[in-house]
PDB file of C-alpha atoms in Angstrom:
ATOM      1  CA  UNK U   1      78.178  26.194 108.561  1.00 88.00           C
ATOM      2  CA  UNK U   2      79.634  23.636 110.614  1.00 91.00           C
ATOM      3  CA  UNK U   3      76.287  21.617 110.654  1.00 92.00           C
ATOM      4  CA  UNK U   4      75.867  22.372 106.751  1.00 91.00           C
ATOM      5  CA  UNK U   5      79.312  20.239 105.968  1.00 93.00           C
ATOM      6  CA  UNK U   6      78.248  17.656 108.908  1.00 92.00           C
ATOM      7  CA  UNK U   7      74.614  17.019 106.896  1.00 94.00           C
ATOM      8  CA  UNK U   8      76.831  16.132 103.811  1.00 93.00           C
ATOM      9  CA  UNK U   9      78.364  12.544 105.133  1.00 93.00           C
ATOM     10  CA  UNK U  10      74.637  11.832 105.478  1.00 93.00           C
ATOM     11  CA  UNK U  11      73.083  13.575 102.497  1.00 94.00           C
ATOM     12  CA  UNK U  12      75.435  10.987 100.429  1.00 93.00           C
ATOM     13  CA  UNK U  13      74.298   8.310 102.607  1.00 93.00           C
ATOM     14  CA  UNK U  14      70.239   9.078 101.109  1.00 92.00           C
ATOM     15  CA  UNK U  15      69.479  10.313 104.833  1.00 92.00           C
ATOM     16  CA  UNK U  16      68.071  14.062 104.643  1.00 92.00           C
ATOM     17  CA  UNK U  17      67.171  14.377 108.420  1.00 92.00           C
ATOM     18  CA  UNK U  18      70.100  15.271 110.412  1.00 91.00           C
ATOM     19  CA  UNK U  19      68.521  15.747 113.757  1.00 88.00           C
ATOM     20  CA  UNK U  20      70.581  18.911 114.905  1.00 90.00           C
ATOM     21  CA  UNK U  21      68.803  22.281 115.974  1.00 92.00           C
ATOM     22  CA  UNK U  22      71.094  24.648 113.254  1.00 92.00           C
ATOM     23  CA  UNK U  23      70.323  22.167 110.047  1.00 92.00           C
ATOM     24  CA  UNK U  24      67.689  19.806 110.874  1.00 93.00           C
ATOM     25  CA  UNK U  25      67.230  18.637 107.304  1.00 93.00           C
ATOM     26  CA  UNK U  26      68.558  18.744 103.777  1.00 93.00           C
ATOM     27  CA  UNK U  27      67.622  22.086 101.758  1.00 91.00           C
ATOM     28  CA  UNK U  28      66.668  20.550  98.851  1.00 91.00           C
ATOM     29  CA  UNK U  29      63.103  19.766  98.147  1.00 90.00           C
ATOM     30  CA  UNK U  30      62.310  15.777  98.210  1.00 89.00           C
ATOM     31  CA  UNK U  31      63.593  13.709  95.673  1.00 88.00           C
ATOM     32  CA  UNK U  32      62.028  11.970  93.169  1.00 87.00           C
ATOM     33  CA  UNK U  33      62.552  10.532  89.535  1.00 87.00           C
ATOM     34  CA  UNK U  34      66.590  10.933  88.617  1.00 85.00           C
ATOM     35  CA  UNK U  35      67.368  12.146  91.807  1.00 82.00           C
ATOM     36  CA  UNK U  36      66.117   9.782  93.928  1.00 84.00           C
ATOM     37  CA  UNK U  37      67.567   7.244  91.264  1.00 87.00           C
ATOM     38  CA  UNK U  38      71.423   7.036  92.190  1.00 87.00           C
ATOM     39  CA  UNK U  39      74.132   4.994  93.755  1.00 89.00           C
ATOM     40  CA  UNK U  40      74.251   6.208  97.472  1.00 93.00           C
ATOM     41  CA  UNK U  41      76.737   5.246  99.863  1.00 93.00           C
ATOM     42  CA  UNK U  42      75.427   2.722 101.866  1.00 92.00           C
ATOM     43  CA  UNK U  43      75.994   3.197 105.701  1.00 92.00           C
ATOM     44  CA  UNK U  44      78.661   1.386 107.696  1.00 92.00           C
ATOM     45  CA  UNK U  45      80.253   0.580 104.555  1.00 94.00           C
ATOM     46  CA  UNK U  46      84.067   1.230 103.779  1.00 94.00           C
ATOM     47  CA  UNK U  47      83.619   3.790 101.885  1.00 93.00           C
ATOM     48  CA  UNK U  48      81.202   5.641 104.289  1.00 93.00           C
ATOM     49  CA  UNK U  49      83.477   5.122 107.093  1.00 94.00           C
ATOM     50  CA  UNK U  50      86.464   6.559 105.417  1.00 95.00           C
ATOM     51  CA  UNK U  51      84.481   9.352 103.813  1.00 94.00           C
ATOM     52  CA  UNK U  52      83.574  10.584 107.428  1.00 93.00           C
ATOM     53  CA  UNK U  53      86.840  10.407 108.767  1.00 94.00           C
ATOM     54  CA  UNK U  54      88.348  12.785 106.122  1.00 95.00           C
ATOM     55  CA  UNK U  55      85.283  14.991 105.975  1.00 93.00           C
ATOM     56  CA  UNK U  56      84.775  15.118 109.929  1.00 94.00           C
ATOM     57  CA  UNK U  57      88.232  15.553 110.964  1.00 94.00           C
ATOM     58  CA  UNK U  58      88.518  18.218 113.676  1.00 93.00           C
ATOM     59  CA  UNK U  59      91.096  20.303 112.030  1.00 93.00           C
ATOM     60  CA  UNK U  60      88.792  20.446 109.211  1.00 94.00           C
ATOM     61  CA  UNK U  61      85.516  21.417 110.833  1.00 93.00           C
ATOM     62  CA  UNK U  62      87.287  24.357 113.010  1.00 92.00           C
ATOM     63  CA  UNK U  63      87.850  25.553 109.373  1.00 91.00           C
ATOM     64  CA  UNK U  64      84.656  25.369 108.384  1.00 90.00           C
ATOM     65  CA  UNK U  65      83.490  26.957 111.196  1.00 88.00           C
ATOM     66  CA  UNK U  66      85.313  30.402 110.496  1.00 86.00           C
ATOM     67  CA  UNK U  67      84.020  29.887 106.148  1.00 82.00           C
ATOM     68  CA  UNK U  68      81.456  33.080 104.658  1.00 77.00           C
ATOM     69  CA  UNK U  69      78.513  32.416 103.850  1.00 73.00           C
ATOM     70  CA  UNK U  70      78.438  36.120 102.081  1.00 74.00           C
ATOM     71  CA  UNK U  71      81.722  37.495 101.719  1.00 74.00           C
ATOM     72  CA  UNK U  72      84.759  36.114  99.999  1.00 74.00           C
ATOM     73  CA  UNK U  73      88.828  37.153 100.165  1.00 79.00           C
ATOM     74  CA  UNK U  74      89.033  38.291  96.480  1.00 79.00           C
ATOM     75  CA  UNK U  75      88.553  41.830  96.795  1.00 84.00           C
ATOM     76  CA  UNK U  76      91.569  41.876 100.037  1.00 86.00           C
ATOM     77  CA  UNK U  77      93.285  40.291  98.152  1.00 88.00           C
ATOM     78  CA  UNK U  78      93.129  42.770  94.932  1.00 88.00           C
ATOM     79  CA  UNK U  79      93.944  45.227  97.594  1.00 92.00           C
ATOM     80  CA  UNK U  80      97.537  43.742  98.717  1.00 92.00           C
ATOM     81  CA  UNK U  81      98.522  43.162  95.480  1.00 92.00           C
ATOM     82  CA  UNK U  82      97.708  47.054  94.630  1.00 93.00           C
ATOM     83  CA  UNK U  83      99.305  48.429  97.763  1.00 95.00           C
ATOM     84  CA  UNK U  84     102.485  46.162  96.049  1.00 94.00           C
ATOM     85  CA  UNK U  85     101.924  48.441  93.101  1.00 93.00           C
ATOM     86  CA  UNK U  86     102.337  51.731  94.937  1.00 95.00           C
ATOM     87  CA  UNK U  87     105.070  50.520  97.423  1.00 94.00           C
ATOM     88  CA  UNK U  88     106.812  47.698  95.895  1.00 94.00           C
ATOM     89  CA  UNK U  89     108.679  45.429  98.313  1.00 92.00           C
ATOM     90  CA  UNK U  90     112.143  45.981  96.662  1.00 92.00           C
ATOM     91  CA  UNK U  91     112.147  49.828  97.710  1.00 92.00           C
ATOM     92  CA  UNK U  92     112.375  51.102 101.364  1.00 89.00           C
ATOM     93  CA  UNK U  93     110.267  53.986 102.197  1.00 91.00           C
ATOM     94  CA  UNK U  94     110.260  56.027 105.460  1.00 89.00           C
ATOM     95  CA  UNK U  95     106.971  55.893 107.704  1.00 90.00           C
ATOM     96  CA  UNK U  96     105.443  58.651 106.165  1.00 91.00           C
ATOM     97  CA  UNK U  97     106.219  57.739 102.713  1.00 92.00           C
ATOM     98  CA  UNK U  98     104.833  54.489 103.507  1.00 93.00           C
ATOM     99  CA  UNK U  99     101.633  55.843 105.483  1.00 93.00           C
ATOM    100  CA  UNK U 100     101.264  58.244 101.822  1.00 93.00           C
ATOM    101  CA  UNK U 101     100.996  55.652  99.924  1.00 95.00           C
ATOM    102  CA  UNK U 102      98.816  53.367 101.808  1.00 95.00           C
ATOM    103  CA  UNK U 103      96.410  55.985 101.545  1.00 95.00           C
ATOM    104  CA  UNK U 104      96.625  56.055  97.691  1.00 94.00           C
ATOM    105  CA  UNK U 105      96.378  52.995  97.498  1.00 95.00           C
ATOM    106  CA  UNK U 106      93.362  52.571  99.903  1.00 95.00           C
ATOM    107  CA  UNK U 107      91.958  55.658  97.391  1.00 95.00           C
ATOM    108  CA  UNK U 108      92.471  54.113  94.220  1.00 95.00           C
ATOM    109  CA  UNK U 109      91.016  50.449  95.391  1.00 95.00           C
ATOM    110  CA  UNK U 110      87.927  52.814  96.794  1.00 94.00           C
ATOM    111  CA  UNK U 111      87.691  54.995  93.357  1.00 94.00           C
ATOM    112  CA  UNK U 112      87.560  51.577  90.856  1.00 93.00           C
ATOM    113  CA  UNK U 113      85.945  48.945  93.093  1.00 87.00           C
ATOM    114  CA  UNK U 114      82.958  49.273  91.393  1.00 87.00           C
ATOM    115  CA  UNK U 115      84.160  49.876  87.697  1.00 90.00           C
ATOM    116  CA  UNK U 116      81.551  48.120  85.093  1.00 91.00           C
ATOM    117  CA  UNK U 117      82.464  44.851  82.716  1.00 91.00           C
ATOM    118  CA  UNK U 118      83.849  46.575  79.370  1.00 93.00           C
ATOM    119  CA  UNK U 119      81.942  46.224  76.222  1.00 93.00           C
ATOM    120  CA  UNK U 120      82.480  45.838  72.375  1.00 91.00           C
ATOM    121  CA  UNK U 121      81.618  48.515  70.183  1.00 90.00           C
ATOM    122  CA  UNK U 122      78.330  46.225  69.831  1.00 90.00           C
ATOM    123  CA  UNK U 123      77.781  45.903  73.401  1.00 91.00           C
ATOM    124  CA  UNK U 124      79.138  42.778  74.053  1.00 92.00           C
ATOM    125  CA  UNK U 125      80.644  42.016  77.138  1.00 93.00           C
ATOM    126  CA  UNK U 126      84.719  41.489  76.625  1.00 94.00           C
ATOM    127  CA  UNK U 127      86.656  38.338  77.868  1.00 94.00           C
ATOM    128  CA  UNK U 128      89.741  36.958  78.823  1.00 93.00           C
ATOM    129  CA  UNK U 129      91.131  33.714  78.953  1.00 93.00           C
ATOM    130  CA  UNK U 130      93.890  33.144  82.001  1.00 89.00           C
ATOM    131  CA  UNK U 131      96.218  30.605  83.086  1.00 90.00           C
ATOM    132  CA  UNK U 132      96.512  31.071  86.976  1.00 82.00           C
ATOM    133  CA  UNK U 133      99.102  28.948  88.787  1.00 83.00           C
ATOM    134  CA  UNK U 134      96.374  27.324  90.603  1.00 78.00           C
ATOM    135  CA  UNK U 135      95.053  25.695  87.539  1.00 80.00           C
ATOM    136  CA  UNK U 136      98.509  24.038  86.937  1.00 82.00           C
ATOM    137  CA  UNK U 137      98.246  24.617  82.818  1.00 82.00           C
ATOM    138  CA  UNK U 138      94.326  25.113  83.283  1.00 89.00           C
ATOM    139  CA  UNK U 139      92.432  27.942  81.794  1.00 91.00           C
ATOM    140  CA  UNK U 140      89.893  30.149  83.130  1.00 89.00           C
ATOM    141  CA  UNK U 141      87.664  32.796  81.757  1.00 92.00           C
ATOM    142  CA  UNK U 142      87.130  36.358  83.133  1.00 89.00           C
ATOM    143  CA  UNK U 143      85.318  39.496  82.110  1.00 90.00           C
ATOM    144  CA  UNK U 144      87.565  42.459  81.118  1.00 91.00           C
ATOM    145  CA  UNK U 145      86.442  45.413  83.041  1.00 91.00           C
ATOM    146  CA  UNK U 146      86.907  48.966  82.348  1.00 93.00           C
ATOM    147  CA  UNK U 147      90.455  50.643  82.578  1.00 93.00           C
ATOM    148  CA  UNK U 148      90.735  52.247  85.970  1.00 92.00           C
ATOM    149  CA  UNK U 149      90.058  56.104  86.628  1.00 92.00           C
ATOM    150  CA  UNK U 150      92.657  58.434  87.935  1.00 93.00           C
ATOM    151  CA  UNK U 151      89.960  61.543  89.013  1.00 92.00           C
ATOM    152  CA  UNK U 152      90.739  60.887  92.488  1.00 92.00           C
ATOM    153  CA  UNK U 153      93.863  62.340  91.683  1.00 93.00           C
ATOM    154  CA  UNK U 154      92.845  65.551  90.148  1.00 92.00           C
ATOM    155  CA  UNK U 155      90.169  65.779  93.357  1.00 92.00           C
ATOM    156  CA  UNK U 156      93.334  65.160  95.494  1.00 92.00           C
ATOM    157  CA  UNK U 157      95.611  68.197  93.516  1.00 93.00           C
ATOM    158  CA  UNK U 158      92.494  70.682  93.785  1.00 93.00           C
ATOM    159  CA  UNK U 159      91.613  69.894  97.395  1.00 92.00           C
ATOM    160  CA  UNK U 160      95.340  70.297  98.249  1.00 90.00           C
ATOM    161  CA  UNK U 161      95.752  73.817  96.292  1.00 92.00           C
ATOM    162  CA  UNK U 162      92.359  75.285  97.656  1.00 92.00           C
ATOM    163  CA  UNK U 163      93.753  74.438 101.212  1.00 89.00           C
ATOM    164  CA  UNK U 164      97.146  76.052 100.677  1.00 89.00           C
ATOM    165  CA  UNK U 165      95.564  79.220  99.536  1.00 91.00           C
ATOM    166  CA  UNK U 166      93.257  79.578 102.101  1.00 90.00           C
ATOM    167  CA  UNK U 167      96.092  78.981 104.526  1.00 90.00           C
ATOM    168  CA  UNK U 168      99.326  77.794 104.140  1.00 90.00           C
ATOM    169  CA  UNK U 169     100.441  77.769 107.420  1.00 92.00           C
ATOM    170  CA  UNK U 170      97.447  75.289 108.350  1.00 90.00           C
ATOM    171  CA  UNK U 171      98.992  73.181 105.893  1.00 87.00           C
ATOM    172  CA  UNK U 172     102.437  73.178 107.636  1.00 90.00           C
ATOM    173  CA  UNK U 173     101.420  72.857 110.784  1.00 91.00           C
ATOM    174  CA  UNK U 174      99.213  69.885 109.735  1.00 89.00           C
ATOM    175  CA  UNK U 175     102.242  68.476 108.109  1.00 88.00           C
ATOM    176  CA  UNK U 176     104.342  69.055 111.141  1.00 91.00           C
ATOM    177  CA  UNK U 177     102.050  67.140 113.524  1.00 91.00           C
ATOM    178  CA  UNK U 178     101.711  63.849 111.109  1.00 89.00           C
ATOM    179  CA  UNK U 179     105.589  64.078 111.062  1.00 89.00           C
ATOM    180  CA  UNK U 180     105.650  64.283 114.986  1.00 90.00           C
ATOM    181  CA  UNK U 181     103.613  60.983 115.294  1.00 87.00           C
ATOM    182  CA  UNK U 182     105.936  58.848 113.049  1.00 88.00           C
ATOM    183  CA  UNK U 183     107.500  56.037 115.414  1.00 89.00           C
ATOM    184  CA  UNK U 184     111.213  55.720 115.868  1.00 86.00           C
ATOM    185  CA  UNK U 185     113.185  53.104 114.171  1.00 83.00           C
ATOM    186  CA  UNK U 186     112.366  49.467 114.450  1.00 81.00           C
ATOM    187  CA  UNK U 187     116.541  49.503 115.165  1.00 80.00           C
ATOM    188  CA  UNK U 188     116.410  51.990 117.939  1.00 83.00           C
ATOM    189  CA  UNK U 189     114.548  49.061 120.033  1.00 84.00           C
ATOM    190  CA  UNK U 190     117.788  47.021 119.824  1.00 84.00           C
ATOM    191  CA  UNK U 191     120.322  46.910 122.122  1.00 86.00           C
ATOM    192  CA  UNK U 192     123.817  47.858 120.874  1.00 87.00           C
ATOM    193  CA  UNK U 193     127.338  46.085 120.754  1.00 90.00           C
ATOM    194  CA  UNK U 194     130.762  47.244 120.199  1.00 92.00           C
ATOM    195  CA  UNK U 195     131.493  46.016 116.925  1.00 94.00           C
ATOM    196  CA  UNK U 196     135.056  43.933 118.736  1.00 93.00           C
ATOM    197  CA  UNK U 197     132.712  42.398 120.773  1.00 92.00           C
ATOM    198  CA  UNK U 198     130.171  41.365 117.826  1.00 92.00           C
ATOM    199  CA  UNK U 199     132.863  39.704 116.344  1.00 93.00           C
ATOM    200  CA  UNK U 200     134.988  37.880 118.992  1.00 91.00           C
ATOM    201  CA  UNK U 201     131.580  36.462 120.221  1.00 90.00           C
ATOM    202  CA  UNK U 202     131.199  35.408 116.151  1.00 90.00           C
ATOM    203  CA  UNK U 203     134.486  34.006 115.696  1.00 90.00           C
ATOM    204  CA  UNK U 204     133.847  32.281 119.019  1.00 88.00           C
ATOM    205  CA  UNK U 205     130.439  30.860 117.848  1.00 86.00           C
ATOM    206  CA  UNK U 206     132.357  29.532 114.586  1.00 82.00           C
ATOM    207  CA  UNK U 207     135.900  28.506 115.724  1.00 77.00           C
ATOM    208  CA  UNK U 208     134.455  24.917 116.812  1.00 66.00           C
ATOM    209  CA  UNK U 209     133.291  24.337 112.857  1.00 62.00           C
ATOM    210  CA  UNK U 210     137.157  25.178 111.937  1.00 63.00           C
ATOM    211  CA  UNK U 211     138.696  22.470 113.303  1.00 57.00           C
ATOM    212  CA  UNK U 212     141.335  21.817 110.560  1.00 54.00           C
ATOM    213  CA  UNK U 213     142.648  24.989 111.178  1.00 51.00           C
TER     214      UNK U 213
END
């Protein structure tokens, strides 16, 4: 990747051999006619100069370095923004009711990752036009895909009932060992004050801010 971006200060430049073992030479096949007909950077000009020291900045090519060639962020993305949707941030929830629904979640992304585009009554494949905040008042087009299935659920219900009948102690015991792994307290890690204390050290902290007093 990192020799990939590297061949580009030259590509613009018209030179197509690069010289390095990972990308010796430009991809492309040779150019001829309109492509080979263009206005190319010519080297040790201004603009070539400052167009490598933008493009080959060090920050920048560590960057590059760590880019996909295959696989993208979108889908982890769509992921944290459902787990939002089954434990939104403005609610507190214990470890296990946290650890719960992580798991739905982590079900439901699973179930409709793979849901088809949806279709007109004709077959077409339905649209939508968006506005992301990226596009600052830009537009972008999307396909509309199927509304999301809920049979894990009913999978979920059946499993759980079949297992309680067989044996509902099983069950409780399960439960009873996932409830004796849940951590203690991110508080109980803290070391505690008497409250008198808190506050003279406070008031102390303060009193040189209330000097008109």
């Amino acid at each position: 990747m990192e020799a990939k971006w590297q061949s580009m200060v030259n590509h613009v430049q018209d030179i197509h051999e690069h010289g390095t073992p990972a990308f010796p030479c430009c991809a492309h096949p040779p150019l001829e006619g309109e492509a080979r007909d263009k206005e190319w950077l010519e080297p040790g000009t201004t603009a070539a100069i400052k167009l490598e020291r933008v493009t080959l900045r060090t920050a920048l090519v560590k960057d590059v370095r760590k880019l996909s060639p295959q696989h993208q962020t979108y889908s982890l993305e769509a992921f944290h923004s459902l787990i939002i949707h089954f434990a939104p941030k403005h609610t507190g929830f214990s470890f296990l009711g946290m650890y719960s629904r992580l798991l739905m979640a982590a079900l439901h992304f699973n179930h409709n990752s793979s849901r088809e585009v949806a279709r007109t009554s004709d077959g077409e494949v339905r649209y939508a036009v968006r506005y992301p905040r990226f596009c600052k008042g830009g537009w972008v087009v999307r396909p509309i895909k199927e509304k999301p299935s809920y049979a894990y659920a009913a999978a979920l219900m059946e499993s759980l009932s079949e297992g309680y009948s067989r044996s509902p102690e099983t069950l409780r015991e399960s439960s009873a060992v996932l409830s004796s792994t849940a951590p203690a307290p991110l508080s109980t890690s803290c070391q505690e004050i008497a409250k008198d204390e808190a506050v003279g050290l406070y008031l102390a902290r303060h009193s040189r801010f209330n000097t008109g007093n």
